[in-house]
Short mmCIF file of C-alpha atoms and ligand atoms in Angstrom, two decimals:
data_model
loop_
_atom_site.label_atom_id
_atom_site.label_comp_id
_atom_site.label_asym_id
_atom_site.label_seq_id
_atom_site.Cartn_x
_atom_site.Cartn_y
_atom_site.Cartn_z
CA UNK A 8 7.29 10.58 26.78
CA UNK A 9 7.05 10.99 23.03
CA UNK A 10 4.48 8.86 21.16
CA UNK A 11 5.91 6.12 19.02
CA UNK A 12 4.67 5.74 15.48
CA UNK A 13 5.65 2.37 14.11
CA UNK A 14 5.28 1.87 10.38
CA UNK A 15 5.64 -1.54 8.78
CA UNK A 16 4.28 -3.37 5.70
CA UNK A 17 1.67 -5.33 7.61
CA UNK A 18 -0.07 -4.59 10.82
CA UNK A 19 -1.24 -7.44 13.05
CA UNK A 20 -1.22 -7.32 16.77
CA UNK A 21 -0.72 -10.97 17.77
CA UNK A 22 -2.60 -12.56 20.68
CA UNK A 23 -1.29 -15.32 22.87
CA UNK A 24 -4.25 -17.48 22.03
CA UNK A 25 -3.96 -16.86 18.30
CA UNK A 26 -4.92 -20.09 16.51
CA UNK A 27 -3.41 -19.23 13.25
CA UNK A 28 0.18 -18.56 14.31
CA UNK A 29 0.89 -17.56 10.79
CA UNK A 30 2.38 -14.18 11.79
CA UNK A 31 6.08 -13.71 11.33
CA UNK A 32 8.67 -12.64 13.91
CA UNK A 33 8.18 -9.00 13.09
CA UNK A 34 4.57 -9.02 14.26
CA UNK A 35 5.34 -10.86 17.43
CA UNK A 36 8.13 -8.56 18.32
CA UNK A 37 6.44 -5.27 17.55
CA UNK A 38 3.21 -5.84 19.51
CA UNK A 39 5.32 -6.21 22.63
CA UNK A 40 7.08 -2.99 21.96
CA UNK A 41 3.95 -1.00 21.29
CA UNK A 42 1.91 -2.24 24.20
CA UNK A 43 3.66 -0.09 26.82
CA UNK A 44 4.61 2.85 24.54
CA UNK A 45 1.45 4.84 23.84
CA UNK A 46 1.49 4.93 20.11
CA UNK A 47 0.27 3.93 16.74
CA UNK A 48 1.06 1.14 14.36
CA UNK A 49 0.52 2.04 10.72
CA UNK A 50 0.59 -0.32 7.67
CA UNK A 51 -1.23 -2.15 4.94
CA UNK A 52 -4.35 -4.03 5.99
CA UNK A 53 -3.58 -6.97 3.71
CA UNK A 54 -6.72 -6.13 1.68
CA UNK A 55 -6.76 -5.34 -1.97
CA UNK A 56 -9.15 -2.79 -3.59
CA UNK A 57 -9.78 -1.87 -7.18
CA UNK A 58 -8.58 1.64 -6.73
CA UNK A 59 -6.43 3.23 -4.03
CA UNK A 60 -8.60 5.45 -1.80
CA UNK A 61 -6.18 6.46 1.01
CA UNK A 62 -8.90 5.72 3.57
CA UNK A 63 -7.48 4.88 6.95
CA UNK A 64 -9.17 2.34 9.28
CA UNK A 65 -8.36 2.61 12.96
CA UNK A 66 -8.59 -0.32 15.40
CA UNK A 67 -7.68 -1.02 18.93
CA UNK A 68 -6.80 -4.51 20.16
CA UNK A 69 -4.52 -5.91 22.78
CA UNK A 70 -3.59 -2.41 23.96
CA UNK A 71 -2.33 -1.45 20.55
CA UNK A 72 -3.95 1.19 18.25
CA UNK A 73 -3.45 0.42 14.62
CA UNK A 74 -4.22 2.34 11.47
CA UNK A 75 -4.35 0.53 8.16
CA UNK A 76 -4.82 1.31 4.51
CA UNK A 77 -5.86 -0.95 1.69
CA UNK A 78 -3.75 -1.26 -1.45
CA UNK A 79 -4.60 -1.70 -5.17
CA UNK A 80 -4.12 -5.09 -6.78
CA UNK A 81 -1.32 -3.62 -8.91
CA UNK A 82 0.40 -2.23 -5.84
CA UNK A 83 0.41 -5.65 -4.23
CA UNK A 84 1.74 -7.33 -7.36
CA UNK A 85 4.52 -4.87 -7.98
CA UNK A 86 5.49 -3.68 -4.50
CA UNK A 87 4.82 -6.64 -2.20
CA UNK A 88 4.96 -9.74 -4.45
CA UNK A 89 7.35 -7.91 -6.79
CA UNK A 90 10.05 -5.64 -5.50
CA UNK A 91 9.90 -6.72 -1.79
CA UNK A 92 9.60 -10.42 -2.23
CA UNK A 93 11.02 -11.23 -5.70
CA UNK A 94 13.83 -8.65 -5.71
CA UNK A 95 14.92 -7.47 -2.30
CA UNK A 96 14.25 -10.60 -0.21
CA UNK A 97 16.36 -12.94 -2.36
CA UNK A 98 19.12 -10.39 -2.92
CA UNK A 99 19.38 -9.57 0.77
CA UNK A 100 19.52 -13.31 1.55
CA UNK A 101 22.48 -13.70 -0.85
CA UNK A 102 20.35 -15.36 -3.58
CA UNK A 103 21.01 -13.19 -6.60
CA UNK A 104 20.21 -16.36 -8.66
CA UNK A 105 16.56 -15.97 -7.56
CA UNK A 106 16.31 -12.18 -7.63
CA UNK A 107 14.10 -10.70 -10.38
CA UNK A 108 14.71 -7.18 -11.63
CA UNK A 109 11.66 -5.68 -13.32
CA UNK A 110 11.13 -1.98 -13.93
CA UNK A 111 7.46 -2.25 -12.95
CA UNK A 112 8.42 -3.74 -9.56
CA UNK A 113 10.65 -0.73 -8.83
CA UNK A 114 7.98 1.68 -9.89
CA UNK A 115 5.34 0.02 -7.78
CA UNK A 116 7.72 0.00 -4.73
CA UNK A 117 8.27 3.78 -5.13
CA UNK A 118 4.55 4.36 -5.63
CA UNK A 119 3.48 2.46 -2.48
CA UNK A 120 6.17 4.21 -0.41
CA UNK A 121 4.71 7.50 -1.59
CA UNK A 122 1.24 6.32 -0.73
CA UNK A 123 2.39 5.33 2.77
CA UNK A 124 4.01 8.79 3.21
CA UNK A 125 0.85 10.58 1.96
CA UNK A 126 -1.49 8.71 4.33
CA UNK A 127 0.58 8.38 7.49
CA UNK A 128 2.22 11.84 7.23
CA UNK A 129 -0.89 13.75 8.52
CA UNK A 130 -1.16 11.39 11.51
CA UNK A 131 2.29 12.33 12.80
CA UNK A 132 2.57 15.13 15.43
CA UNK A 133 5.68 17.23 15.86
CA UNK A 134 6.98 15.41 19.00
CA UNK A 135 6.40 11.87 17.79
CA UNK A 136 9.22 9.43 17.20
CA UNK A 137 8.77 7.53 13.97
CA UNK A 138 10.17 3.98 13.60
CA UNK A 139 10.02 2.46 10.10
CA UNK A 140 10.50 -1.23 9.67
CA UNK A 141 12.01 -3.48 7.13
CA UNK A 142 12.88 -3.91 3.49
CA UNK A 143 9.39 -3.02 2.17
CA UNK A 144 9.76 0.57 3.26
CA UNK A 145 13.40 1.55 2.82
CA UNK A 146 12.66 4.91 0.98
CA UNK A 147 9.83 5.88 3.34
CA UNK A 148 12.03 8.15 5.50
CA UNK A 149 13.02 10.14 2.43
CA UNK A 150 9.41 10.38 1.28
CA UNK A 151 8.36 11.73 4.66
CA UNK A 152 11.17 14.32 4.64
CA UNK A 153 10.07 15.49 1.20
CA UNK A 154 6.69 16.19 2.74
CA UNK A 155 8.33 18.42 5.35
CA UNK A 156 8.52 16.03 8.28
CA UNK A 157 11.27 17.08 10.70
CA UNK A 158 10.68 14.45 13.40
CA UNK A 159 13.25 11.98 14.42
CA UNK A 160 12.87 8.95 12.13
CA UNK A 161 14.52 5.61 12.57
CA UNK A 162 14.77 2.51 10.38
CA UNK A 163 15.28 -1.11 11.40
CA UNK A 164 16.11 -3.79 8.95
CA UNK A 165 14.93 -7.25 10.05
CA UNK A 166 16.79 -9.23 7.39
CA UNK A 167 20.47 -9.37 6.49
CA UNK A 168 22.29 -6.64 4.58
CA UNK A 169 24.04 -8.24 1.66
CA UNK A 170 27.78 -7.87 0.86
CA UNK A 171 28.61 -4.82 -1.33
CA UNK A 172 29.51 -7.07 -4.26
CA UNK A 173 26.02 -8.52 -4.27
CA UNK A 174 24.24 -5.26 -3.56
CA UNK A 175 25.61 -3.73 -6.78
CA UNK A 176 23.64 -6.31 -8.77
CA UNK A 177 20.49 -4.29 -7.93
CA UNK A 178 19.72 -1.75 -10.62
CA UNK A 179 19.77 1.83 -9.10
CA UNK A 180 21.22 0.46 -5.89
CA UNK A 181 22.82 3.88 -5.11
CA UNK A 182 19.43 5.62 -5.10
CA UNK A 183 18.00 3.16 -2.64
CA UNK A 184 20.88 3.39 -0.24
CA UNK A 185 21.17 7.17 -0.57
CA UNK A 186 17.41 7.42 0.41
CA UNK A 187 18.42 5.81 3.74
CA UNK A 188 20.44 8.89 4.68
CA UNK A 189 17.15 10.60 5.40
CA UNK A 190 16.85 8.63 8.63
CA UNK A 191 18.48 9.63 11.93
CA UNK A 192 19.20 6.09 13.12
CA UNK A 193 19.56 2.90 11.08
CA UNK A 194 19.51 -0.43 12.91
CA UNK A 195 20.70 -3.85 11.82
CA UNK A 196 20.33 -7.22 13.59
CA UNK A 197 24.03 -7.96 13.83
CA UNK A 198 27.49 -6.43 13.50
CA UNK A 199 27.88 -8.59 10.41
CA UNK A 200 25.12 -6.89 8.47
CA UNK A 201 26.29 -3.46 9.81
CA UNK A 202 29.73 -4.15 8.51
CA UNK A 203 28.44 -4.92 5.05
CA UNK A 204 26.43 -1.70 5.06
CA UNK A 205 29.39 0.36 6.08
CA UNK A 206 31.53 -1.28 3.48
CA UNK A 207 28.95 -0.45 0.80
CA UNK A 208 28.79 3.20 1.96
CA UNK A 209 32.58 3.57 1.76
CA UNK A 210 33.02 1.66 -1.45
CA UNK A 211 30.03 2.82 -3.57
CA UNK A 212 29.09 6.13 -2.04
CA UNK A 213 32.51 7.46 -0.96
CA UNK A 214 31.32 7.93 2.58
CA UNK A 215 33.15 7.37 5.76
CA UNK A 216 32.30 5.83 9.10
CA UNK A 217 33.28 7.04 12.56
CA UNK A 218 34.20 4.50 15.24
CA UNK A 219 31.10 5.75 17.25
CA UNK A 220 28.81 4.49 14.52
CA UNK A 221 28.14 7.76 12.69
CA UNK A 222 28.20 7.43 8.91
CA UNK A 223 28.89 10.54 6.87
CA UNK A 224 28.06 10.87 3.13
CA UNK A 225 28.44 14.34 1.76
CA UNK A 226 26.77 16.73 4.28
CA UNK A 227 24.52 13.90 5.70
CA UNK A 228 25.26 11.98 8.94
CA UNK A 229 23.36 9.01 10.19
CA UNK A 230 23.87 6.79 13.24
CA UNK A 231 24.06 3.14 12.19
CA UNK A 232 24.38 0.30 14.78
CA UNK A 233 23.47 -3.31 15.51
CA UNK A 234 20.42 -3.89 17.71
CA UNK A 235 19.80 -7.67 17.91
CA UNK A 236 16.10 -8.41 18.23
CA UNK A 237 14.92 -10.73 21.01
CA UNK A 238 11.72 -12.44 21.97
CA UNK A 239 9.09 -11.39 24.45
CA UNK A 240 10.59 -13.64 27.08
CA UNK A 241 7.98 -12.93 29.80
CA UNK A 242 5.11 -13.60 27.44
CA UNK A 243 6.72 -16.80 26.26
CA UNK A 244 7.33 -18.02 29.84
CA UNK A 245 3.59 -17.49 30.52
CA UNK A 246 2.70 -19.31 27.27
CA UNK A 247 4.91 -22.27 28.26
CA UNK A 248 3.21 -22.55 31.68
CA UNK A 249 -0.34 -22.39 30.21
CA UNK A 250 -2.70 -25.36 30.23
CA UNK A 251 -2.79 -25.24 26.42
CA UNK A 252 0.97 -25.60 26.21
CA UNK A 253 0.94 -28.46 28.72
CA UNK A 254 -1.70 -30.25 26.63
CA UNK A 255 0.39 -29.81 23.50
CA UNK A 256 3.40 -31.07 25.41
CA UNK A 257 1.50 -34.16 26.52
CA UNK A 258 0.19 -34.78 23.04
CA UNK A 259 3.72 -34.69 21.60
CA UNK A 260 5.25 -36.82 24.25
CA UNK A 261 2.52 -39.44 23.95
CA UNK A 262 2.77 -39.63 20.21
CA UNK A 263 6.59 -39.84 20.45
CA UNK A 264 6.18 -43.13 22.42
CA UNK A 265 9.60 -42.80 24.07
CA UNK A 266 11.42 -41.73 20.95
CA UNK A 267 13.37 -38.54 20.81
CA UNK A 268 11.86 -35.62 18.93
CA UNK A 269 13.95 -33.32 16.73
CA UNK A 270 11.86 -30.22 15.99
CA UNK A 271 12.10 -27.56 13.23
CA UNK A 272 9.66 -24.63 12.92
CA UNK A 273 9.94 -22.24 10.05
CA UNK A 274 7.92 -20.35 7.53
CA UNK A 275 8.17 -22.28 4.27
CA UNK A 276 10.91 -20.18 2.67
CA UNK A 277 14.00 -21.11 0.71
CA UNK A 278 16.10 -18.96 3.07
CA UNK A 279 15.33 -21.32 5.89
CA UNK A 280 17.36 -24.22 4.39
CA UNK A 281 14.63 -26.80 4.70
CA UNK A 282 15.76 -28.85 1.73
CA UNK A 283 19.33 -28.96 3.02
CA UNK A 284 18.05 -29.80 6.47
CA UNK A 285 16.08 -32.78 5.17
CA UNK A 286 19.11 -33.99 3.22
CA UNK A 287 21.32 -33.67 6.38
CA UNK A 288 18.77 -35.65 8.42
CA UNK A 289 18.61 -38.27 5.57
CA UNK A 290 22.42 -38.45 5.75
CA UNK A 291 22.16 -39.09 9.57
CA UNK A 292 19.60 -41.87 8.97
CA UNK A 293 21.88 -43.48 6.42
CA UNK A 294 25.07 -43.26 8.56
CA UNK A 295 23.42 -44.31 11.88
CA UNK A 296 21.03 -47.05 11.18
CA UNK A 297 21.29 -48.09 14.81
CA UNK A 298 19.59 -44.78 15.81
CA UNK A 299 16.81 -44.87 13.39
CA UNK A 300 13.98 -46.09 15.54
CA UNK A 301 15.04 -43.91 18.48
CA UNK A 302 14.05 -40.63 17.00
CA UNK A 303 12.01 -38.65 14.37
CA UNK A 304 12.10 -35.23 12.88
CA UNK A 305 9.02 -33.03 13.29
CA UNK A 306 9.16 -30.23 10.76
CA UNK A 307 6.44 -27.60 11.06
CA UNK A 308 6.39 -25.24 8.05
CA UNK A 309 3.29 -23.33 7.09
CA UNK A 310 3.45 -22.03 3.51
CA UNK A 311 4.10 -18.32 3.04
CA UNK A 312 4.04 -15.91 0.00
CA UNK A 313 1.98 -18.34 -2.09
CA UNK A 314 1.72 -15.81 -4.90
CA UNK A 315 5.45 -15.91 -5.63
CA UNK A 316 6.44 -18.78 -7.97
CA UNK A 317 9.73 -19.67 -6.18
CA UNK A 318 7.72 -20.55 -3.10
CA UNK A 319 5.56 -22.95 -5.12
CA UNK A 320 8.76 -24.59 -6.44
CA UNK A 321 10.32 -25.04 -3.02
CA UNK A 322 7.07 -26.39 -1.69
CA UNK A 323 6.91 -29.07 -4.41
CA UNK A 324 10.52 -29.98 -3.82
CA UNK A 325 9.91 -30.45 -0.12
CA UNK A 326 6.75 -32.51 -0.67
CA UNK A 327 8.79 -34.75 -2.90
CA UNK A 328 11.79 -35.04 -0.70
CA UNK A 329 9.82 -35.69 2.49
CA UNK A 330 7.90 -38.43 0.65
CA UNK A 331 11.09 -39.96 -0.62
CA UNK A 332 12.73 -39.97 2.82
CA UNK A 333 9.69 -41.57 4.43
CA UNK A 334 9.39 -44.11 1.55
CA UNK A 335 13.03 -45.02 1.93
CA UNK A 336 13.32 -45.43 5.71
CA UNK A 337 9.83 -45.87 7.23
CA UNK A 338 8.80 -49.09 8.92
CA UNK A 339 5.35 -50.27 9.81
CA UNK A 340 5.44 -48.66 13.22
CA UNK A 341 7.86 -45.73 12.55
CA UNK A 342 7.90 -42.69 10.27
CA UNK A 343 11.18 -40.79 10.35
CA UNK A 344 9.85 -37.40 9.10
CA UNK A 345 6.61 -35.76 10.17
CA UNK A 346 6.22 -32.77 7.82
CA UNK A 347 3.43 -30.55 8.79
CA UNK A 348 2.27 -27.62 6.61
CA UNK A 349 0.29 -25.66 9.13
CA UNK A 350 0.84 -22.91 11.67
CA UNK A 351 0.12 -23.29 15.34
CA UNK A 352 -0.71 -20.84 18.17
CA UNK A 353 2.08 -19.70 20.43
CA UNK A 354 1.06 -21.84 23.42
CA UNK A 355 0.90 -24.98 21.20
CA UNK A 356 4.31 -24.16 19.80
CA UNK A 357 5.71 -23.58 23.29
CA UNK A 358 4.53 -27.08 24.34
CA UNK A 359 5.95 -28.65 21.19
CA UNK A 360 9.37 -27.00 21.71
CA UNK A 361 9.46 -28.22 25.33
CA UNK A 362 8.59 -31.72 24.34
CA UNK A 363 11.45 -31.89 21.71
CA UNK A 364 14.84 -33.00 22.94
CA UNK A 365 16.59 -31.39 19.99
CA UNK A 366 15.82 -28.33 17.81
CA UNK A 367 17.26 -28.32 14.35
CA UNK A 368 17.25 -24.78 13.05
CA UNK A 369 19.41 -24.35 10.02
CA UNK A 370 18.56 -21.34 7.85
CA UNK A 371 20.99 -20.71 4.97
CA UNK A 372 20.81 -17.02 5.89
CA UNK A 373 18.58 -15.33 8.45
CA UNK A 374 18.51 -11.80 9.89
CA UNK A 375 18.13 -13.13 13.37
CA UNK A 376 15.79 -16.23 13.81
CA UNK A 377 13.42 -16.03 16.69
CA UNK A 378 12.44 -19.69 16.66
CA UNK A 379 15.92 -20.53 18.09
CA UNK A 380 15.31 -18.18 20.97
CA UNK A 381 11.80 -19.42 21.58
CA UNK A 382 13.06 -23.00 21.79
CA UNK A 383 15.61 -22.03 24.45
CA UNK A 384 13.03 -20.16 26.48
CA UNK A 385 10.61 -23.15 26.42
CA UNK A 386 13.02 -25.64 27.92
CA UNK A 387 12.75 -27.37 31.34
CA UNK A 388 15.75 -25.99 33.27
CA UNK A 389 16.31 -29.31 34.88
CA UNK A 390 16.29 -31.33 31.77
CA UNK A 391 16.75 -28.98 28.75
CA UNK A 392 17.00 -29.96 25.13
CA UNK A 393 19.91 -29.20 22.69
CA UNK A 394 19.83 -26.44 20.12
CA UNK A 395 21.48 -27.09 16.78
CA UNK A 396 21.71 -23.75 14.97
CA UNK A 397 23.00 -22.60 11.60
CA UNK A 398 26.12 -20.34 11.87
CA UNK A 399 24.50 -18.20 9.17
CA UNK A 400 21.57 -17.11 11.37
CA UNK A 401 22.09 -13.72 12.98
CA UNK A 402 21.16 -15.45 16.29
CA UNK A 403 24.40 -17.52 16.03
CA UNK A 404 26.38 -14.48 17.08
CA UNK A 405 24.57 -14.38 20.42
CA UNK A 406 23.72 -18.11 20.92
CA UNK A 407 27.32 -19.39 20.89
CA UNK A 408 26.61 -22.30 23.21
CA UNK A 409 24.34 -23.97 20.63
CA UNK A 410 25.91 -26.63 18.40
CA UNK A 411 26.69 -24.38 15.45
CA UNK A 412 26.66 -25.97 11.97
CA UNK A 413 27.14 -25.06 8.36
CA UNK A 414 23.62 -25.66 7.05
CA UNK A 415 24.98 -26.51 3.56
CA UNK A 416 26.92 -29.50 4.92
CA UNK A 417 25.00 -32.78 5.21
CA UNK A 418 27.88 -34.17 7.24
CA UNK A 419 27.88 -31.39 9.78
CA UNK A 420 24.13 -31.63 10.21
CA UNK A 421 24.38 -35.47 10.65
CA UNK A 422 27.28 -35.18 13.12
CA UNK A 423 25.47 -32.49 15.08
CA UNK A 424 22.37 -34.68 15.51
CA UNK A 425 24.59 -37.54 16.80
CA UNK A 426 26.30 -35.18 19.25
CA UNK A 427 23.01 -33.80 20.49
CA UNK A 428 21.61 -37.29 20.95
CA UNK A 429 24.58 -38.34 22.99
CA UNK A 430 25.11 -35.17 24.98
CA UNK A 431 25.42 -35.81 28.70
CA UNK A 432 22.82 -34.06 30.83
CA UNK A 433 25.47 -31.94 32.73
CA UNK A 434 26.60 -30.48 29.38
CA UNK A 435 23.05 -29.88 28.16
CA UNK A 436 22.29 -27.92 31.36
CA UNK A 437 25.52 -25.91 31.18
CA UNK A 438 24.97 -24.96 27.54
CA UNK A 439 21.27 -24.19 28.08
CA UNK A 440 21.97 -21.98 31.09
CA UNK A 441 24.31 -19.78 29.01
CA UNK A 442 21.85 -19.66 26.09
CA UNK A 443 18.88 -18.88 28.35
CA UNK A 444 20.71 -16.14 30.07
CA UNK A 445 21.31 -14.40 26.73
CA UNK A 446 17.72 -14.95 25.51
CA UNK A 447 16.27 -13.62 28.81
CA UNK A 448 18.56 -10.62 29.01
CA UNK A 449 18.53 -9.60 25.37
CA UNK A 450 14.80 -9.78 24.98
CA UNK A 451 12.43 -7.62 22.88
CA UNK A 452 12.22 -5.05 25.64
CA UNK A 453 15.98 -4.53 25.71
CA UNK A 454 15.90 -4.33 21.90
CA UNK A 455 13.17 -1.73 21.79
CA UNK A 456 14.76 0.32 24.61
CA UNK A 457 18.17 0.29 22.81
CA UNK A 458 16.72 1.40 19.49
CA UNK A 459 14.21 3.92 20.80
CA UNK A 460 16.87 5.28 23.17
CA UNK A 461 19.22 5.93 20.22
CA UNK A 462 16.38 7.58 18.33
CA UNK A 463 15.52 9.82 21.25
CA UNK A 464 19.23 10.72 21.60
CA UNK A 465 19.52 11.57 17.90
CA UNK A 466 19.58 15.32 17.18
CA UNK A 467 16.05 16.51 16.28
CA UNK A 468 15.71 18.23 12.87
CA UNK A 469 13.11 20.49 14.37
CA UNK A 470 15.92 22.08 16.43
CA UNK A 471 14.71 20.53 19.76
P1 ADQ B 1726 10.84 -14.70 9.99
O1 ADQ B 1726 11.60 -14.92 8.75
O2 ADQ B 1726 9.34 -14.81 9.94
O3 ADQ B 1726 11.20 -13.22 10.53
P2 ADQ B 1726 11.70 -15.84 12.67
O4 ADQ B 1726 12.61 -14.88 13.23
O5 ADQ B 1726 12.14 -17.27 12.86
O6 ADQ B 1726 11.49 -15.65 11.10
O7 ADQ B 1726 10.29 -15.67 13.29
C1 ADQ B 1726 9.23 -16.47 12.98
C2 ADQ B 1726 8.10 -16.30 14.03
O8 ADQ B 1726 6.94 -16.92 13.52
C3 ADQ B 1726 8.44 -16.92 15.34
O9 ADQ B 1726 7.94 -16.11 16.40
C4 ADQ B 1726 7.71 -18.25 15.24
O10 ADQ B 1726 7.18 -18.75 16.46
C5 ADQ B 1726 6.58 -17.94 14.31
N1 ADQ B 1726 6.35 -19.15 13.49
C6 ADQ B 1726 7.16 -19.70 12.62
N2 ADQ B 1726 6.62 -20.85 12.13
C7 ADQ B 1726 5.52 -21.02 12.72
C8 ADQ B 1726 4.51 -22.04 12.72
N3 ADQ B 1726 4.57 -23.12 11.95
N4 ADQ B 1726 3.39 -21.83 13.52
C9 ADQ B 1726 3.31 -20.79 14.30
N5 ADQ B 1726 4.21 -19.87 14.38
C10 ADQ B 1726 5.25 -19.90 13.63
C11 ADQ B 1726 11.89 -12.06 10.07
C12 ADQ B 1726 13.42 -12.37 9.74
C13 ADQ B 1726 14.14 -12.99 10.91
C14 ADQ B 1726 13.97 -12.13 12.14
C15 ADQ B 1726 12.43 -11.77 12.40
C16 ADQ B 1726 12.39 -10.73 13.51
O11 ADQ B 1726 13.50 -13.21 8.60
O12 ADQ B 1726 15.49 -13.22 10.63
O13 ADQ B 1726 14.44 -12.82 13.31
O14 ADQ B 1726 11.88 -11.17 11.21
O15 ADQ B 1726 13.19 -9.56 13.30
#
């Protein structure tokens, strides 16, 4: 079996007992994929140095070998906080109003991708499969090819691909997309993002797409397909059954004192629709005064990307809005909204999910959304909770038995909460079974096998 070299912006092999829980879905998914493939995970350590040295630190933990480099302060500002999180993240989540275009960001992005190629290149052996992840490293494949690498190289995008009409607002967008033709396989979370990509290629690059997924531009061909990411179902099942999860479950149930819990768990990010969610919940409290004391919303949202101003703004807005909702509706023995700004370990989260009768997961746009899948996996099969999910999350294309809502509509959110509260047990069980079947079958192992299988099947440039 070929070795697998995974390259992503950050490297952090998660542990089931991790107390921070601050890692995103990418980290959780990749550790599972690497554990049984002998390989290497390469990326930025998260550390800043005065000058870039290119020194590589090797570690081994949880069955995964990782190799990391430090970056310069200027790299982090321009590449990570700049081009990745101020330009590409908002644009790819359809928020061109928030996207910032700055020449220094683009320069830093290019420079860091070159630095990645220079440092990881020598670690790659001729038979290795190389798998590059996410929007931070779009041009890395091309950089590696320019250094003579002939291995099979795949790229997976964890976030949405924007419609062509938005994509063209990015200066030098053609160059970025053309660099992707250096890959052998390009993976998207859903058919919807794949369709947008194909449309862009046809419209802006004059390429054409075969029905089998091959994209041709000039003399280059790339295989592009949808590979929906899943959760590590088995690991999550174990986490739910752990004593820690049971303790967390008891803690929640006790503090709920017979009231129904609606749970939301998200990184604090404008793409997650937290403000709209709070407003939808507020609408519910207004419209259904008779239900008020019977439930509460527990929103867990640890801050992320604190160095980017937009995140400070959304944080302040949420602080204000949550305070306003509690001020308006709370009674001496009841608070409608518990807004918690910290992360939790996986076992704790599993217990919280299981204790919640309803999950309210309403991103405005999300590549996939693993929280929705974790909630499903954590339920008691005999008495499962109800999932309310945004129709704009990639996961909605698979989790069709959730109550699907438009996250921008307060009315739809309010109606969905009422529907979930009143849902008969037989219907809850029926819907949950269908959801769980999907989450269990299309797990992270199936995702990895599908992607790596496609990469193995791609024609090698070394002629093998
Ligand atoms: P994220 O935007 O980080 O991921 P998501 O898919 O929901 O979003 O994954 C979040 C992960 O972090 C989950 O495993 C969750 O349990 C964990 N997490 C979130 N909040 C937490 C908290 N308060 N405490 C502890 N853990 C928490 C990106 C894309 C998604 C895509 C994933 C994977 O934006 O669309 O699904 O990558 O491809």
